[in-house]
Backbone as CSV, one residue per row, in Angstrom:
resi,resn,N_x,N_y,N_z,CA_x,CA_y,CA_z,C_x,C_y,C_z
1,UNK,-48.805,23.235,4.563,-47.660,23.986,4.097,-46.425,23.080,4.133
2,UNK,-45.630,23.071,3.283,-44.614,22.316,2.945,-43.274,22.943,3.054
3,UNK,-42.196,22.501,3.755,-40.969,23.243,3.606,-39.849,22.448,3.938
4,UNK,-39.069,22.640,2.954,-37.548,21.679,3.110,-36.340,22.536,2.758
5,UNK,-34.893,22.163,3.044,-33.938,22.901,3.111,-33.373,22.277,1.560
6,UNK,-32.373,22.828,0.806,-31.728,22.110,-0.165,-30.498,23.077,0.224
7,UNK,-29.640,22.305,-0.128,-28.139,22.542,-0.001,-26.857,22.122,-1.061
8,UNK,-25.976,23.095,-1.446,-24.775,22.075,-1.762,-23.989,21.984,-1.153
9,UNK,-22.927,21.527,-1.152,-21.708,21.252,0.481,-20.711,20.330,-0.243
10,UNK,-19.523,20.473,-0.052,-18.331,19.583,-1.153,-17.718,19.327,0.215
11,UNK,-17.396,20.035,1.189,-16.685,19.399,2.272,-17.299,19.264,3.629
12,UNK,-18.991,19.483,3.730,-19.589,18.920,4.795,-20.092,19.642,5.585
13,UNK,-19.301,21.003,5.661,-19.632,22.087,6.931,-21.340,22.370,6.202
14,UNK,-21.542,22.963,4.713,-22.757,23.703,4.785,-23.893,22.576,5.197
15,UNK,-23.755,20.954,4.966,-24.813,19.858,5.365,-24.637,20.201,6.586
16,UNK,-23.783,20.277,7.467,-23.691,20.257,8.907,-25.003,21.295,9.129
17,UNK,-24.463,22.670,8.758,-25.746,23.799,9.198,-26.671,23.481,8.540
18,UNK,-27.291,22.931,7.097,-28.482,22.453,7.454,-29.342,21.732,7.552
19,UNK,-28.386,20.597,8.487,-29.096,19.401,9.232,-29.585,19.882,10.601
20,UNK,-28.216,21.122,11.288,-28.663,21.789,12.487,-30.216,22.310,12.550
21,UNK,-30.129,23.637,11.192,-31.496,24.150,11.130,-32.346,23.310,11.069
22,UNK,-32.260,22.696,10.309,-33.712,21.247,9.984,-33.804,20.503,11.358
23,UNK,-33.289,20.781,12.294,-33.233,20.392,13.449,-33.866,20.985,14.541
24,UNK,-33.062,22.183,14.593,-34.166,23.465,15.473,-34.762,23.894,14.557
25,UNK,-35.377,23.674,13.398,-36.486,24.157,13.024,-38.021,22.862,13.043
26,UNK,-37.248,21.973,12.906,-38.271,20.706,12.609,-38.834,20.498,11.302
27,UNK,-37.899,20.820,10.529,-37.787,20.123,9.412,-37.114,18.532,8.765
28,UNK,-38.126,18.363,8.181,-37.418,16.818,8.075,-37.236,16.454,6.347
29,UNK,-37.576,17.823,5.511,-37.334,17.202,4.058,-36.305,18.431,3.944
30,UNK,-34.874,17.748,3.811,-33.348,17.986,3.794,-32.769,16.984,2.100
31,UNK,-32.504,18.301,1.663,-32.028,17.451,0.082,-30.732,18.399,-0.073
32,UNK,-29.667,17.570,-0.894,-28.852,17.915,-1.353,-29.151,18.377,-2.808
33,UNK,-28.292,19.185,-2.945,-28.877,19.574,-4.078,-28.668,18.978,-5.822
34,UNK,-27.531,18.378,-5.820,-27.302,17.004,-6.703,-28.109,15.948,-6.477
35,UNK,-29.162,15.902,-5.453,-30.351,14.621,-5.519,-31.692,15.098,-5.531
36,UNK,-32.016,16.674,-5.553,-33.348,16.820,-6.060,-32.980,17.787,-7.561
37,UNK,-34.536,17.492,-8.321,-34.548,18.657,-9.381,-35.136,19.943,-8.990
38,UNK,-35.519,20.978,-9.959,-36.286,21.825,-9.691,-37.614,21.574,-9.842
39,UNK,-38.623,20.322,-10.263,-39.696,20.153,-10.122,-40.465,20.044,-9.069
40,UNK,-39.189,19.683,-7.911,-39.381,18.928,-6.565,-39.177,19.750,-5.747
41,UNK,-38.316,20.919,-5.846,-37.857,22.070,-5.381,-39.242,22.994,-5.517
42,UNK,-39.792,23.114,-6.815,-40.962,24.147,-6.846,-42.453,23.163,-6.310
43,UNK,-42.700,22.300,-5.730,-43.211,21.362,-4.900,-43.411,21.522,-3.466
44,UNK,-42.624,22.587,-3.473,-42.720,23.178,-1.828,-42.769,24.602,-1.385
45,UNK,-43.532,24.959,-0.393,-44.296,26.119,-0.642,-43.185,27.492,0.033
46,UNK,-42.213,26.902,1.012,-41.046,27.480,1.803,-39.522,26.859,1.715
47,UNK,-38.577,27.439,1.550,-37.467,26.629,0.966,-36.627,27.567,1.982
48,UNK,-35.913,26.614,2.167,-34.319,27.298,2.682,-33.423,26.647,1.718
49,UNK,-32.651,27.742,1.243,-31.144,27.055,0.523,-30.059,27.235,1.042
50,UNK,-28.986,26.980,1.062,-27.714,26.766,1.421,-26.659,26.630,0.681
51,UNK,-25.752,27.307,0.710,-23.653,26.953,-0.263,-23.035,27.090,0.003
52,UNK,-22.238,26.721,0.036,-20.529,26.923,0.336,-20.398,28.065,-0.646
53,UNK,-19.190,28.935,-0.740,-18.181,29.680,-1.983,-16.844,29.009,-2.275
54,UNK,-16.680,29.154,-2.922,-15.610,28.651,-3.464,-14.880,29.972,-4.443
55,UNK,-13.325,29.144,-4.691,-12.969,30.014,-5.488,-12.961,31.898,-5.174
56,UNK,-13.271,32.405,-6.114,-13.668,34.082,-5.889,-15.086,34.075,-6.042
57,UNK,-15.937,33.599,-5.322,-16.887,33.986,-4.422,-17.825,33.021,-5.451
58,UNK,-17.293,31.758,-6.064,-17.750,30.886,-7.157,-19.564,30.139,-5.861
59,UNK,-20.641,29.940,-6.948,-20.902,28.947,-6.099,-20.298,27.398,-6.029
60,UNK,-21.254,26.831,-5.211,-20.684,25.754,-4.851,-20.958,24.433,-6.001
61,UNK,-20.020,23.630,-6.750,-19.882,22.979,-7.798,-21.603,22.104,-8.243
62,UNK,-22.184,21.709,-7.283,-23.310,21.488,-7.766,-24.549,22.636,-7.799
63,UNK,-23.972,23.354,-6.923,-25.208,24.481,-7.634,-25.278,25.103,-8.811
64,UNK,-23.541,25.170,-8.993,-23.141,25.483,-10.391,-23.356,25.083,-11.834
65,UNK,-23.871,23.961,-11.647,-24.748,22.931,-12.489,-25.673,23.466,-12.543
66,UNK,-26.885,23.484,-11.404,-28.146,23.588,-11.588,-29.042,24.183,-12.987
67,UNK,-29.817,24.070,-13.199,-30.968,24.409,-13.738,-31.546,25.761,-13.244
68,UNK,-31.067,26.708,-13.127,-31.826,27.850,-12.386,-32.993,28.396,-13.051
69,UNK,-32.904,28.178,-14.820,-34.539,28.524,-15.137,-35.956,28.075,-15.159
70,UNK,-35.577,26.710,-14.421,-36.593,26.118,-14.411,-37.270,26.030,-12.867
71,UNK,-36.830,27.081,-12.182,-37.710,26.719,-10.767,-38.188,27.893,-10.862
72,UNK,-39.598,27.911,-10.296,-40.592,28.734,-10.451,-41.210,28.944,-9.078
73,UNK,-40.735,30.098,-8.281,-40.786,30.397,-6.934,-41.788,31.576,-6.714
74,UNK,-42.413,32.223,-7.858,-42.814,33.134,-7.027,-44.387,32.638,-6.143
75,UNK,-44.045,34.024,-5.582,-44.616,33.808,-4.089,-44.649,33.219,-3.015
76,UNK,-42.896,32.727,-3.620,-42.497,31.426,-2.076,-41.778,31.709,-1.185
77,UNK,-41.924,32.087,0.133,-41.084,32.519,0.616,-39.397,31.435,0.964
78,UNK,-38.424,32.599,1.049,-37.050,31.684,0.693,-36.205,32.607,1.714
79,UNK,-35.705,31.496,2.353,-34.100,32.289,2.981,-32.930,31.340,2.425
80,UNK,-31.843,32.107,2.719,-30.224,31.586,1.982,-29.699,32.051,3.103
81,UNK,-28.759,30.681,3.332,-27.457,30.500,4.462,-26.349,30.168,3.154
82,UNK,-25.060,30.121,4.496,-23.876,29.621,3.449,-22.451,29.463,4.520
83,UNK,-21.607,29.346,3.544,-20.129,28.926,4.251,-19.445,29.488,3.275
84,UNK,-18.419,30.470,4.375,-17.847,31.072,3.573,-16.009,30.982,4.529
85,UNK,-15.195,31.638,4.213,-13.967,31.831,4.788,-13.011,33.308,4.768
86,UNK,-13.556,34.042,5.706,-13.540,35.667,6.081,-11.902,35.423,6.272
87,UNK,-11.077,34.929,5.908,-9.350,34.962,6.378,-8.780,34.715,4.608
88,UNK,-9.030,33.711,4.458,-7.861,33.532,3.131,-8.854,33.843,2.232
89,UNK,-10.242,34.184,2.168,-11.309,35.051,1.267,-11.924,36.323,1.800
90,UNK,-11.100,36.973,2.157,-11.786,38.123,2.762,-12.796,39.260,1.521
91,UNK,-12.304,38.796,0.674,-12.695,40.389,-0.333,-13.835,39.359,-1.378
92,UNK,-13.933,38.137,-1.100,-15.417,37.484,-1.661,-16.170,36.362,-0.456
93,UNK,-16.131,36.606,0.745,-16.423,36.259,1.913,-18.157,35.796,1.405
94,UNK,-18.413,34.671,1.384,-19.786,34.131,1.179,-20.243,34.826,0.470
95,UNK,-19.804,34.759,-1.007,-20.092,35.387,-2.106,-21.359,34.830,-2.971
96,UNK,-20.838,33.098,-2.745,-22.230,32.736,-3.484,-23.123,32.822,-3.492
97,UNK,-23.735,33.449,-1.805,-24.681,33.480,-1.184,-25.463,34.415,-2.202
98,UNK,-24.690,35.575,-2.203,-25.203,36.546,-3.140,-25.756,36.116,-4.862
99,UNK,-24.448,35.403,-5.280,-24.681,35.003,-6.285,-26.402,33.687,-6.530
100,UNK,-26.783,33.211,-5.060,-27.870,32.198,-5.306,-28.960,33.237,-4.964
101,UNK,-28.848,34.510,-4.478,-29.551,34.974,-4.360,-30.464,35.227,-5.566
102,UNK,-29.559,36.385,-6.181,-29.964,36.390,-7.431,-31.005,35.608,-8.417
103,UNK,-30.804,33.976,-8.383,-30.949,33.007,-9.270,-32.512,33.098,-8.639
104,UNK,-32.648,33.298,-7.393,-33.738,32.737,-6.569,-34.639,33.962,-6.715
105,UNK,-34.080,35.382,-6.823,-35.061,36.106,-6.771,-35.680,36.555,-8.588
106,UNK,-34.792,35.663,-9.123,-35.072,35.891,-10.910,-35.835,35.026,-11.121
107,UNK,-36.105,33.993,-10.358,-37.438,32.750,-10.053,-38.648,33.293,-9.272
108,UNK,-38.646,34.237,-8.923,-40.029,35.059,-8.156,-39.734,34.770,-6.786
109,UNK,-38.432,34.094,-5.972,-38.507,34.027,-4.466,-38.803,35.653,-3.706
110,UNK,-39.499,35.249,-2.703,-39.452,36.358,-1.330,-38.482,36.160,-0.771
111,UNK,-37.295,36.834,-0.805,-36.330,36.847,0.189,-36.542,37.055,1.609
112,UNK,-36.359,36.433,2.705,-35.928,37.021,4.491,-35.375,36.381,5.243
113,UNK,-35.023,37.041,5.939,-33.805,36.586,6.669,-32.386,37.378,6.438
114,UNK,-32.315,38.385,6.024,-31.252,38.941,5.924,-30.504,39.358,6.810
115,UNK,-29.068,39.339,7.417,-28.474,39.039,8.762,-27.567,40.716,8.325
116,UNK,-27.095,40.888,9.636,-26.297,42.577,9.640,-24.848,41.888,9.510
117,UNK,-24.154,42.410,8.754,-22.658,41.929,9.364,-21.512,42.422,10.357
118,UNK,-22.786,43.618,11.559,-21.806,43.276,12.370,-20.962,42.010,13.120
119,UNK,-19.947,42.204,13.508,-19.520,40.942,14.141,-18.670,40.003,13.054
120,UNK,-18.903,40.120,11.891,-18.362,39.928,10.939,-16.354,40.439,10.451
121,UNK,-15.572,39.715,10.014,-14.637,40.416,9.240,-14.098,40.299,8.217
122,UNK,-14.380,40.703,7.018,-14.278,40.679,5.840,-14.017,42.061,5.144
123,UNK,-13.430,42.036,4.039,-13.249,43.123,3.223,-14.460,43.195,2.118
124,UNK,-15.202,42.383,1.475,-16.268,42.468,0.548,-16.528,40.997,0.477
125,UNK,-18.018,41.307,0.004,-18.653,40.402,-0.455,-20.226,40.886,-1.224
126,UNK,-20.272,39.742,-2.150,-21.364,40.220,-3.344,-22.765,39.537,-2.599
127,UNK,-22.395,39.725,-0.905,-23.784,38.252,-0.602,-24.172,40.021,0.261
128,UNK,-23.366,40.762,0.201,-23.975,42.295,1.348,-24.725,43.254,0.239
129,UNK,-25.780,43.320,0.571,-26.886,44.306,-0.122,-27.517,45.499,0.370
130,UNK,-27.218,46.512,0.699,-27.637,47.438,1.530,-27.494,47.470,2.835
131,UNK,-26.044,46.986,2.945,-25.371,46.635,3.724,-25.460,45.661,5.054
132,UNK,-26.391,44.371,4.709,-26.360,43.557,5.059,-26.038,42.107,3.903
133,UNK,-26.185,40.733,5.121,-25.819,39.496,3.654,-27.866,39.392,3.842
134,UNK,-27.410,38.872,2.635,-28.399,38.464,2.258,-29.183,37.350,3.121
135,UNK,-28.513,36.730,3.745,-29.207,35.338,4.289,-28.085,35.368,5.435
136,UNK,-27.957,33.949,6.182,-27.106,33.816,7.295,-25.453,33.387,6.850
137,UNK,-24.732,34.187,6.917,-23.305,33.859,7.182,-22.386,33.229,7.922
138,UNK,-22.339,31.825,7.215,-21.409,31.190,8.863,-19.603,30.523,8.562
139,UNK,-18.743,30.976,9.106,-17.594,30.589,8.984,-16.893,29.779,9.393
140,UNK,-16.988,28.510,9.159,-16.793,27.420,9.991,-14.676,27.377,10.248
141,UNK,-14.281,27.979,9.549,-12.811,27.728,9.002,-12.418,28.626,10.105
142,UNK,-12.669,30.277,10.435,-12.336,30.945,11.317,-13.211,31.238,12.617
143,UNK,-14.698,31.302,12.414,-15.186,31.407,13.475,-16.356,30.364,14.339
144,UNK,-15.546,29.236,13.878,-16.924,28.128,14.272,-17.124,28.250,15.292
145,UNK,-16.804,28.838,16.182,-17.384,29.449,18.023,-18.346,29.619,17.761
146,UNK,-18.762,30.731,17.006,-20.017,31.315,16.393,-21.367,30.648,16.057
147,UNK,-20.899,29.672,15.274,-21.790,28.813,14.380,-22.896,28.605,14.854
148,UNK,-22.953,28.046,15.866,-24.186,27.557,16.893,-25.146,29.070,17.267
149,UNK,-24.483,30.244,17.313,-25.142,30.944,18.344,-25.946,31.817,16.906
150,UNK,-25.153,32.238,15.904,-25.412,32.635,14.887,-27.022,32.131,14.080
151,UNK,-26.713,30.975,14.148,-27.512,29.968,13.877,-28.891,29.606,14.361
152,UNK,-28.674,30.149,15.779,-30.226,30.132,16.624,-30.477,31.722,16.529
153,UNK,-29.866,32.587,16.281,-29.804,33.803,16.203,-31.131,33.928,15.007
154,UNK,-30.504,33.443,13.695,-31.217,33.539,12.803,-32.649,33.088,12.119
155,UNK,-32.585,31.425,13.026,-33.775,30.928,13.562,-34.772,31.693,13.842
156,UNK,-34.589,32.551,15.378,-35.469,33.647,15.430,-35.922,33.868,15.222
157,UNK,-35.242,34.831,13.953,-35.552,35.953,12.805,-36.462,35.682,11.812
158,UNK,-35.923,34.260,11.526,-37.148,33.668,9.892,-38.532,32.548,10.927
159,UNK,-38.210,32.232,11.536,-39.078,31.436,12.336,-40.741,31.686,12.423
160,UNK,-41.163,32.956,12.463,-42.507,33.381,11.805,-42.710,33.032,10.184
161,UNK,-41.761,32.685,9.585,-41.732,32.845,8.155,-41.975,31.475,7.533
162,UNK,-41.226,30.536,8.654,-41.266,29.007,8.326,-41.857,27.989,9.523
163,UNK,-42.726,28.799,10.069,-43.387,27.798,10.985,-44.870,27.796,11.127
C-alpha cells in the first residue's frame, strides 16, 4: 500500500503541517504540489492533501492551476488538512479546504477525517459540511498553540485509515 501527502503552501506554514504529519505518521513520499502531476498522484493508493486559503476562501495559487480532471481516485481513500486565518478571514476561514474537497470527491475520493469545529472561531466557512470541516483545520496566524495538539488529535482519527 502506498501513501504520500501533496500539498500547496506559498508561505510555508501548510509544508510545515505536512512534513509534521509525514512525520508522526511515517510517511516519507511528501510532494508539493507544483512538483508532482496527477499521474503520480493517482499512483498511490492513500493520499493526504493539504492548502492554504487565500483571498475569500480562494485555493491556494498552485492548486489553482491544477489539473483536477485528470486524477482518478476512486476508491482511494483521502483526507484534507489546511491553513486558514479565523481573525482577518473569519466568514471564509479554510475555505479551500472545502473547495479541494469537492475536486477530490468529483475524482471518486473517500473522504475521512472530518474534524468538529468546536474550539474553533469563525463566522463561516465552505470547508463545514454538516457541520463539521471537512478535513483538519489549523491556524497558524491566530492559534498556533493549537497546531501541534490538533494535529496529533487528528492523527488518531485517520490513523486506521493510513496505516
Amino acid at each position: 500500500m502506498s501513501i504520500a501527502i501533496v500539498y500547496g503552501s506559498s508561505m510555508g506554514n501548510t509544508e510545515g503541517a505536512a512534513n509534521t504529519i509525514a512525520s508522526k505518521l511515517g510517511i516519507s513520499d511528501v510532494f508539493n504540489i507544483s512538483d508532482i502531476d496527477a499521474d503520480k498522484i493517482n499512483s498511490y493508493d492513500k493520499i493526504l492533501f493539504g492548502t492554504s486559503t487565500w483571498g475569500s476562501g480562494d485555493l491556494q495559487d498552485d492548486w489553482d492551476s491544477f489539473d483536477f480532471s485528470a486524477l482518478k481516485l476512486s476508491g482511494k481513500t483521502v483526507a484534507i488538512f489546511g491553513m486558514g486565518d479565523s481573525e482577518s478571514y473569519s466568514d471564509t476561514f479554510c475555505g479551500a479546504m472545502g473547495k479541494l474537497a469537492e475536486n477530490l470527491k468529483n475524482a471518486g475520493a473517500n473522504l475521512v477525517g472530518e474534524v468538529s469545529t468546536d474550539g474553533y472561531t469563525f463566522e463561516s466557512s465552505d470547508a463545514v459540511v454538516n457541520g463539521k470541516f471537512v478535513g483538519l483545520a489549523l491556524d497558524n496566524d491566530n492559534q498556533e498553540d493549537q497546531t501541534e495538539s490538533r494535529i496529533d488529535a487528528w492523527i488518531e482519527q485517520i490513523k486506521p485509515y493510513f496505516s
